[in-house]
Amino acid sequence: MSMRVSWARWYWIVIFTTCTARTASDWLDCAHIATCRCKWSSGKKTATCASGDLRRPPSLSSDIQVLDLHDNPLRNLPQEVFLNIGLLNLQRLNLRATKLRSIHADAFLELRILVEVDLADNDLAVLPRDIFRGNERLRLVVLSNNPLTILISDQFPTLPHLRMLLLDGCRLRTIQTNALRNLKSLETIDLRRNQLTFLRLITFSLPALKTMSLSGNPWRCDCRLREFKDWFLESKLGTEELVCVEPSTQSGNKWRNVPSEKMACPPEVKSSTLVVRAEIGLAATFGCWVHGVPKPSVTWLLDGVEIRNSTIDCDMEETDTVVEDDTIDDKVPGSVRWVNITLLNVTSSAAGEWTCVAKSMAGESRAVISLVLPRSQTATARTAPGIPQLLGVVFGALGALACLGFIAAVACWQLRRRTVPPSRSFTDQEKRLIDASVVVSCDRSIADMASPCDFELTERSIDDQPRGCGFDPVHITIEGTPGAFPPPPAEFAVPVPYGNIFISVQVSGRGEPGKYPDLLSGGATLPRRSRTCCNAPAYDNMGPRVTATGSSTWSLPGASSENIEISETPVLTLPPPPPEFVSL
């Protein structure tokens, strides 16, 4: 019976040992991932997958305690990436130089026993707030050589065991006041080789802090650094020699050699607004924001002249309020003031440029505010015009009408002068010259006689024989009677122009009533001249003219009275002419 118990005991021991050995050897099996090697290292189950081509953390045994992924192109860590692959027992995580550009805020969620995380040499420009939420066991965080520029308030969650934070080689310019307040156990912080110009004492008031590394920053030794500089030198937190870079008066000086009273900030002034619109009789309020250490004095100028209550004829109140705002990270607490001025009853003398001037031993600064009043508008009362005004209007209107009438008369006179020439009188000799007899060619029609190519005026002697046309010679008397005559009727007009001479005709002869001689082609013209107008120059084309004997006749050139064949002149039946043109 005892033998059976002994064999049963050994049987279970062998089974248990075999199962235990098999389970223990599973985490060492990394053959399915070519770039990973699993081994014991410093008493930890370690998977080394460095310098590979992994784009995400590999799926390994949940027993792995140390994971080394450096020099893999991961580029980003998604949400709960390690929880999804079951690596919940990780204690150390090396993600150095994995080209990380972004990390989800919950990437490390549920890694409750994570102690160390190395994120150095990546491209992280922004670090999510609460990135290590749930990693209460963290003792070391390495963020060196990332292009981080700012640590915001509450950048890190509560990490009660975090001892060391390395931020060297980043591009930090600002560390906000409450960025580190949840790291109560922080002992070492490395801020070397950043772009920090000042730090605030309240940011590093951590109870466990023992070491600070601050070299390699362009420190500006002014009022903003003064309080921290005095505390740092007294605390013995570092042994480095820190050097001022700015301002130029302190450039190259070591911190310990710069007196605190010389670490001043020149005044800064900003106006609340550029233009203030006010109304006369009402109140107006404006002011300026002032900063400076030591505290600058503030005065007000109106159009370049310093004002006091007696300078302008309105009541003025001035208040000076210290701005207590810890969120203003680049200003010394208590150094920011708001200087306000109130005009209780605005008058016209208050309009202009108000200048806020801040002065201290470190310098001077100004800001201008324009006080504008609404543009005044004046109305002119209308009154009834008096007698002198009415007379002026009446005489002015009459004068204008007289001027217009005179201008119209002159224009009419000029027009009439152009259309009707002045009349003239003739001497006896001139009358004899224009006393002529008209011989009508009886073998031509009225249309033919209207053409200047069919007539010629020749000299006629006194003893010429009369023509046998049924009419005695017609005597024409031309008189220049003063006045204007209406134009002759159309039937008395001929194409040959005779100027502005009006002809009155006295006819004597025989004939039937209503029969008149052809008077349309005769008259006195200019002296004779040589001209040929038709294809056969049989006629002198100058028209009728006055001869040297004082008469004018129509004749062919070179023809005598004996050779002329007398023919009967066609009689033109015409209506009785007006008496002003023909008198029988």
mmCIF file with all atom_site columns, N, CA, C and O in Angstrom, residues 451-457 495-497 525-545 557:
data_model
loop_
_atom_site.group_PDB
_atom_site.id
_atom_site.type_symbol
_atom_site.label_atom_id
_atom_site.label_alt_id
_atom_site.label_comp_id
_atom_site.label_asym_id
_atom_site.label_entity_id
_atom_site.label_seq_id
_atom_site.pdbx_PDB_ins_code
_atom_site.Cartn_x
_atom_site.Cartn_y
_atom_site.Cartn_z
_atom_site.occupancy
_atom_site.B_iso_or_equiv
_atom_site.pdbx_formal_charge
_atom_site.auth_seq_id
_atom_site.auth_comp_id
_atom_site.auth_asym_id
_atom_site.auth_atom_id
_atom_site.pdbx_PDB_model_num
ATOM 1   N N  . SER A 1 451 ? -31.565 128.402 -119.990 1.00 0.00 ? 451 SER A N  1
ATOM 2   C CA . SER A 1 451 ? -30.180 127.955 -119.994 1.00 0.00 ? 451 SER A CA 1
ATOM 3   C C  . SER A 1 451 ? -29.280 129.076 -120.463 1.00 0.00 ? 451 SER A C  1
ATOM 4   O O  . SER A 1 451 ? -29.558 129.710 -121.481 1.00 0.00 ? 451 SER A O  1
ATOM 5   N N  . PRO A 1 452 ? -28.192 129.336 -119.774 1.00 0.00 ? 452 PRO A N  1
ATOM 6   C CA . PRO A 1 452 ? -27.295 130.408 -120.172 1.00 0.00 ? 452 PRO A CA 1
ATOM 7   C C  . PRO A 1 452 ? -26.532 130.088 -121.434 1.00 0.00 ? 452 PRO A C  1
ATOM 8   O O  . PRO A 1 452 ? -25.800 130.927 -121.948 1.00 0.00 ? 452 PRO A O  1
ATOM 9   N N  . CYS A 1 453 ? -26.637 128.903 -121.971 1.00 0.00 ? 453 CYS A N  1
ATOM 10  C CA . CYS A 1 453 ? -25.889 128.522 -123.169 1.00 0.00 ? 453 CYS A CA 1
ATOM 11  C C  . CYS A 1 453 ? -26.612 128.936 -124.442 1.00 0.00 ? 453 CYS A C  1
ATOM 12  O O  . CYS A 1 453 ? -26.117 128.730 -125.538 1.00 0.00 ? 453 CYS A O  1
ATOM 13  N N  . ASP A 1 454 ? -27.834 129.488 -124.331 1.00 0.00 ? 454 ASP A N  1
ATOM 14  C CA . ASP A 1 454 ? -28.629 129.755 -125.536 1.00 0.00 ? 454 ASP A CA 1
ATOM 15  C C  . ASP A 1 454 ? -28.818 131.224 -125.834 1.00 0.00 ? 454 ASP A C  1
ATOM 16  O O  . ASP A 1 454 ? -29.598 131.602 -126.707 1.00 0.00 ? 454 ASP A O  1
ATOM 17  N N  . PHE A 1 455 ? -28.190 132.098 -125.059 1.00 0.00 ? 455 PHE A N  1
ATOM 18  C CA . PHE A 1 455 ? -28.384 133.535 -125.260 1.00 0.00 ? 455 PHE A CA 1
ATOM 19  C C  . PHE A 1 455 ? -27.064 134.256 -125.296 1.00 0.00 ? 455 PHE A C  1
ATOM 20  O O  . PHE A 1 455 ? -26.099 133.833 -124.677 1.00 0.00 ? 455 PHE A O  1
ATOM 21  N N  . GLU A 1 456 ? -27.088 135.364 -125.934 1.00 0.00 ? 456 GLU A N  1
ATOM 22  C CA . GLU A 1 456 ? -25.934 136.256 -125.926 1.00 0.00 ? 456 GLU A CA 1
ATOM 23  C C  . GLU A 1 456 ? -26.463 137.679 -126.061 1.00 0.00 ? 456 GLU A C  1
ATOM 24  O O  . GLU A 1 456 ? -27.346 137.970 -126.895 1.00 0.00 ? 456 GLU A O  1
ATOM 25  N N  . LEU A 1 457 ? -25.951 138.543 -125.261 1.00 0.00 ? 457 LEU A N  1
ATOM 26  C CA . LEU A 1 457 ? -26.374 139.948 -125.268 1.00 0.00 ? 457 LEU A CA 1
ATOM 27  C C  . LEU A 1 457 ? -25.392 140.734 -126.107 1.00 0.00 ? 457 LEU A C  1
ATOM 28  O O  . LEU A 1 457 ? -24.186 140.668 -125.842 1.00 0.00 ? 457 LEU A O  1
ATOM 29  N N  . PRO A 1 495 ? -33.065 129.921 -113.445 1.00 0.00 ? 495 PRO A N  1
ATOM 30  C CA . PRO A 1 495 ? -31.841 129.375 -112.866 1.00 0.00 ? 495 PRO A CA 1
ATOM 31  C C  . PRO A 1 495 ? -30.705 130.379 -112.811 1.00 0.00 ? 495 PRO A C  1
ATOM 32  O O  . PRO A 1 495 ? -29.766 130.196 -112.088 1.00 0.00 ? 495 PRO A O  1
ATOM 33  N N  . VAL A 1 496 ? -30.770 131.476 -113.658 1.00 0.00 ? 496 VAL A N  1
ATOM 34  C CA . VAL A 1 496 ? -29.648 132.424 -113.676 1.00 0.00 ? 496 VAL A CA 1
ATOM 35  C C  . VAL A 1 496 ? -29.789 133.360 -112.490 1.00 0.00 ? 496 VAL A C  1
ATOM 36  O O  . VAL A 1 496 ? -30.799 134.035 -112.347 1.00 0.00 ? 496 VAL A O  1
ATOM 37  N N  . PRO A 1 497 ? -28.822 133.365 -111.521 1.00 0.00 ? 497 PRO A N  1
ATOM 38  C CA . PRO A 1 497 ? -28.946 134.237 -110.345 1.00 0.00 ? 497 PRO A CA 1
ATOM 39  C C  . PRO A 1 497 ? -28.688 135.688 -110.716 1.00 0.00 ? 497 PRO A C  1
ATOM 40  O O  . PRO A 1 497 ? -27.863 136.007 -111.548 1.00 0.00 ? 497 PRO A O  1
ATOM 41  N N  . THR A 1 525 ? -26.359 142.510 -116.130 1.00 0.00 ? 525 THR A N  1
ATOM 42  C CA . THR A 1 525 ? -25.357 141.646 -115.495 1.00 0.00 ? 525 THR A CA 1
ATOM 43  C C  . THR A 1 525 ? -24.025 142.341 -115.515 1.00 0.00 ? 525 THR A C  1
ATOM 44  O O  . THR A 1 525 ? -23.899 143.518 -115.847 1.00 0.00 ? 525 THR A O  1
ATOM 45  N N  . LEU A 1 526 ? -22.980 141.553 -115.158 1.00 0.00 ? 526 LEU A N  1
ATOM 46  C CA . LEU A 1 526 ? -21.606 142.070 -115.143 1.00 0.00 ? 526 LEU A CA 1
ATOM 47  C C  . LEU A 1 526 ? -21.135 142.314 -116.562 1.00 0.00 ? 526 LEU A C  1
ATOM 48  O O  . LEU A 1 526 ? -21.726 141.836 -117.525 1.00 0.00 ? 526 LEU A O  1
ATOM 49  N N  . PRO A 1 527 ? -20.068 143.058 -116.743 1.00 0.00 ? 527 PRO A N  1
ATOM 50  C CA . PRO A 1 527 ? -19.531 143.292 -118.087 1.00 0.00 ? 527 PRO A CA 1
ATOM 51  C C  . PRO A 1 527 ? -19.202 141.997 -118.767 1.00 0.00 ? 527 PRO A C  1
ATOM 52  O O  . PRO A 1 527 ? -18.956 140.960 -118.145 1.00 0.00 ? 527 PRO A O  1
ATOM 53  N N  . ARG A 1 528 ? -19.130 142.089 -120.084 1.00 0.00 ? 528 ARG A N  1
ATOM 54  C CA . ARG A 1 528 ? -18.928 140.913 -120.904 1.00 0.00 ? 528 ARG A CA 1
ATOM 55  C C  . ARG A 1 528 ? -17.552 140.331 -120.682 1.00 0.00 ? 528 ARG A C  1
ATOM 56  O O  . ARG A 1 528 ? -16.569 141.035 -120.509 1.00 0.00 ? 528 ARG A O  1
ATOM 57  N N  . ARG A 1 529 ? -17.465 138.996 -120.750 1.00 0.00 ? 529 ARG A N  1
ATOM 58  C CA . ARG A 1 529 ? -16.183 138.309 -120.689 1.00 0.00 ? 529 ARG A CA 1
ATOM 59  C C  . ARG A 1 529 ? -16.234 137.104 -121.602 1.00 0.00 ? 529 ARG A C  1
ATOM 60  O O  . ARG A 1 529 ? -17.300 136.623 -121.951 1.00 0.00 ? 529 ARG A O  1
ATOM 61  N N  . SER A 1 530 ? -15.086 136.660 -121.972 1.00 0.00 ? 530 SER A N  1
ATOM 62  C CA . SER A 1 530 ? -15.020 135.537 -122.913 1.00 0.00 ? 530 SER A CA 1
ATOM 63  C C  . SER A 1 530 ? -15.267 134.245 -122.184 1.00 0.00 ? 530 SER A C  1
ATOM 64  O O  . SER A 1 530 ? -14.637 133.949 -121.186 1.00 0.00 ? 530 SER A O  1
ATOM 65  N N  . ARG A 1 531 ? -16.182 133.466 -122.672 1.00 0.00 ? 531 ARG A N  1
ATOM 66  C CA . ARG A 1 531 ? -16.468 132.158 -122.043 1.00 0.00 ? 531 ARG A CA 1
ATOM 67  C C  . ARG A 1 531 ? -17.267 131.323 -123.024 1.00 0.00 ? 531 ARG A C  1
ATOM 68  O O  . ARG A 1 531 ? -18.134 131.818 -123.732 1.00 0.00 ? 531 ARG A O  1
ATOM 69  N N  . THR A 1 532 ? -16.964 130.110 -123.108 1.00 0.00 ? 532 THR A N  1
ATOM 70  C CA . THR A 1 532 ? -17.698 129.174 -123.937 1.00 0.00 ? 532 THR A CA 1
ATOM 71  C C  . THR A 1 532 ? -18.221 128.085 -123.045 1.00 0.00 ? 532 THR A C  1
ATOM 72  O O  . THR A 1 532 ? -17.463 127.496 -122.284 1.00 0.00 ? 532 THR A O  1
ATOM 73  N N  . CYS A 1 533 ? -19.520 127.804 -123.134 1.00 0.00 ? 533 CYS A N  1
ATOM 74  C CA . CYS A 1 533 ? -20.061 126.843 -122.184 1.00 0.00 ? 533 CYS A CA 1
ATOM 75  C C  . CYS A 1 533 ? -20.634 125.610 -122.834 1.00 0.00 ? 533 CYS A C  1
ATOM 76  O O  . CYS A 1 533 ? -20.832 124.615 -122.183 1.00 0.00 ? 533 CYS A O  1
ATOM 77  N N  . CYS A 1 534 ? -21.017 125.596 -124.029 1.00 0.00 ? 534 CYS A N  1
ATOM 78  C CA . CYS A 1 534 ? -21.608 124.395 -124.602 1.00 0.00 ? 534 CYS A CA 1
ATOM 79  C C  . CYS A 1 534 ? -20.625 123.721 -125.538 1.00 0.00 ? 534 CYS A C  1
ATOM 80  O O  . CYS A 1 534 ? -19.525 124.204 -125.764 1.00 0.00 ? 534 CYS A O  1
ATOM 81  N N  . ASN A 1 535 ? -21.042 122.540 -126.082 1.00 0.00 ? 535 ASN A N  1
ATOM 82  C CA . ASN A 1 535 ? -20.145 121.833 -126.992 1.00 0.00 ? 535 ASN A CA 1
ATOM 83  C C  . ASN A 1 535 ? -19.807 122.683 -128.204 1.00 0.00 ? 535 ASN A C  1
ATOM 84  O O  . ASN A 1 535 ? -18.671 122.704 -128.662 1.00 0.00 ? 535 ASN A O  1
ATOM 85  N N  . ALA A 1 536 ? -20.789 123.401 -128.757 1.00 0.00 ? 536 ALA A N  1
ATOM 86  C CA . ALA A 1 536 ? -20.537 124.299 -129.888 1.00 0.00 ? 536 ALA A CA 1
ATOM 87  C C  . ALA A 1 536 ? -20.592 125.718 -129.373 1.00 0.00 ? 536 ALA A C  1
ATOM 88  O O  . ALA A 1 536 ? -21.670 126.206 -128.995 1.00 0.00 ? 536 ALA A O  1
ATOM 89  N N  . PRO A 1 537 ? -19.467 126.382 -129.224 1.00 0.00 ? 537 PRO A N  1
ATOM 90  C CA . PRO A 1 537 ? -19.448 127.728 -128.629 1.00 0.00 ? 537 PRO A CA 1
ATOM 91  C C  . PRO A 1 537 ? -20.043 128.750 -129.573 1.00 0.00 ? 537 PRO A C  1
ATOM 92  O O  . PRO A 1 537 ? -19.372 129.632 -130.093 1.00 0.00 ? 537 PRO A O  1
ATOM 93  N N  . ALA A 1 538 ? -21.368 128.615 -129.893 1.00 0.00 ? 538 ALA A N  1
ATOM 94  C CA . ALA A 1 538 ? -22.032 129.557 -130.789 1.00 0.00 ? 538 ALA A CA 1
ATOM 95  C C  . ALA A 1 538 ? -22.488 130.802 -130.064 1.00 0.00 ? 538 ALA A C  1
ATOM 96  O O  . ALA A 1 538 ? -22.837 131.791 -130.689 1.00 0.00 ? 538 ALA A O  1
ATOM 97  N N  . TYR A 1 539 ? -22.555 130.712 -128.715 1.00 0.00 ? 539 TYR A N  1
ATOM 98  C CA . TYR A 1 539 ? -23.072 131.862 -127.988 1.00 0.00 ? 539 TYR A CA 1
ATOM 99  C C  . TYR A 1 539 ? -22.056 132.292 -126.962 1.00 0.00 ? 539 TYR A C  1
ATOM 100 O O  . TYR A 1 539 ? -21.284 131.502 -126.444 1.00 0.00 ? 539 TYR A O  1
ATOM 101 N N  . ASP A 1 540 ? -22.139 133.553 -126.646 1.00 0.00 ? 540 ASP A N  1
ATOM 102 C CA . ASP A 1 540 ? -21.395 134.089 -125.510 1.00 0.00 ? 540 ASP A CA 1
ATOM 103 C C  . ASP A 1 540 ? -22.206 133.769 -124.259 1.00 0.00 ? 540 ASP A C  1
ATOM 104 O O  . ASP A 1 540 ? -23.358 134.214 -124.143 1.00 0.00 ? 540 ASP A O  1
ATOM 105 N N  . ASN A 1 541 ? -21.630 133.036 -123.384 1.00 0.00 ? 541 ASN A N  1
ATOM 106 C CA . ASN A 1 541 ? -22.383 132.510 -122.244 1.00 0.00 ? 541 ASN A CA 1
ATOM 107 C C  . ASN A 1 541 ? -22.414 133.437 -121.051 1.00 0.00 ? 541 ASN A C  1
ATOM 108 O O  . ASN A 1 541 ? -22.653 133.003 -119.950 1.00 0.00 ? 541 ASN A O  1
ATOM 109 N N  . MET A 1 542 ? -22.076 134.691 -121.236 1.00 0.00 ? 542 MET A N  1
ATOM 110 C CA . MET A 1 542 ? -22.088 135.603 -120.107 1.00 0.00 ? 542 MET A CA 1
ATOM 111 C C  . MET A 1 542 ? -23.472 136.094 -119.759 1.00 0.00 ? 542 MET A C  1
ATOM 112 O O  . MET A 1 542 ? -23.681 136.783 -118.795 1.00 0.00 ? 542 MET A O  1
ATOM 113 N N  . GLY A 1 543 ? -24.479 135.802 -120.615 1.00 0.00 ? 543 GLY A N  1
ATOM 114 C CA . GLY A 1 543 ? -25.821 136.264 -120.321 1.00 0.00 ? 543 GLY A CA 1
ATOM 115 C C  . GLY A 1 543 ? -26.024 137.690 -120.771 1.00 0.00 ? 543 GLY A C  1
ATOM 116 O O  . GLY A 1 543 ? -25.160 138.302 -121.406 1.00 0.00 ? 543 GLY A O  1
ATOM 117 N N  . PRO A 1 544 ? -27.159 138.272 -120.494 1.00 0.00 ? 544 PRO A N  1
ATOM 118 C CA . PRO A 1 544 ? -27.435 139.648 -120.922 1.00 0.00 ? 544 PRO A CA 1
ATOM 119 C C  . PRO A 1 544 ? -26.566 140.628 -120.190 1.00 0.00 ? 544 PRO A C  1
ATOM 120 O O  . PRO A 1 544 ? -26.243 140.419 -119.035 1.00 0.00 ? 544 PRO A O  1
ATOM 121 N N  . ARG A 1 545 ? -26.190 141.730 -120.865 1.00 0.00 ? 545 ARG A N  1
ATOM 122 C CA . ARG A 1 545 ? -25.344 142.738 -120.256 1.00 0.00 ? 545 ARG A CA 1
ATOM 123 C C  . ARG A 1 545 ? -25.681 144.111 -120.809 1.00 0.00 ? 545 ARG A C  1
ATOM 124 O O  . ARG A 1 545 ? -26.257 144.249 -121.885 1.00 0.00 ? 545 ARG A O  1
ATOM 125 N N  . PRO A 1 557 ? -23.546 136.173 -131.863 1.00 0.00 ? 557 PRO A N  1
ATOM 126 C CA . PRO A 1 557 ? -22.288 136.849 -132.144 1.00 0.00 ? 557 PRO A CA 1
ATOM 127 C C  . PRO A 1 557 ? -22.120 137.051 -133.645 1.00 0.00 ? 557 PRO A C  1
ATOM 128 O O  . PRO A 1 557 ? -22.269 136.139 -134.437 1.00 0.00 ? 557 PRO A O  1
#
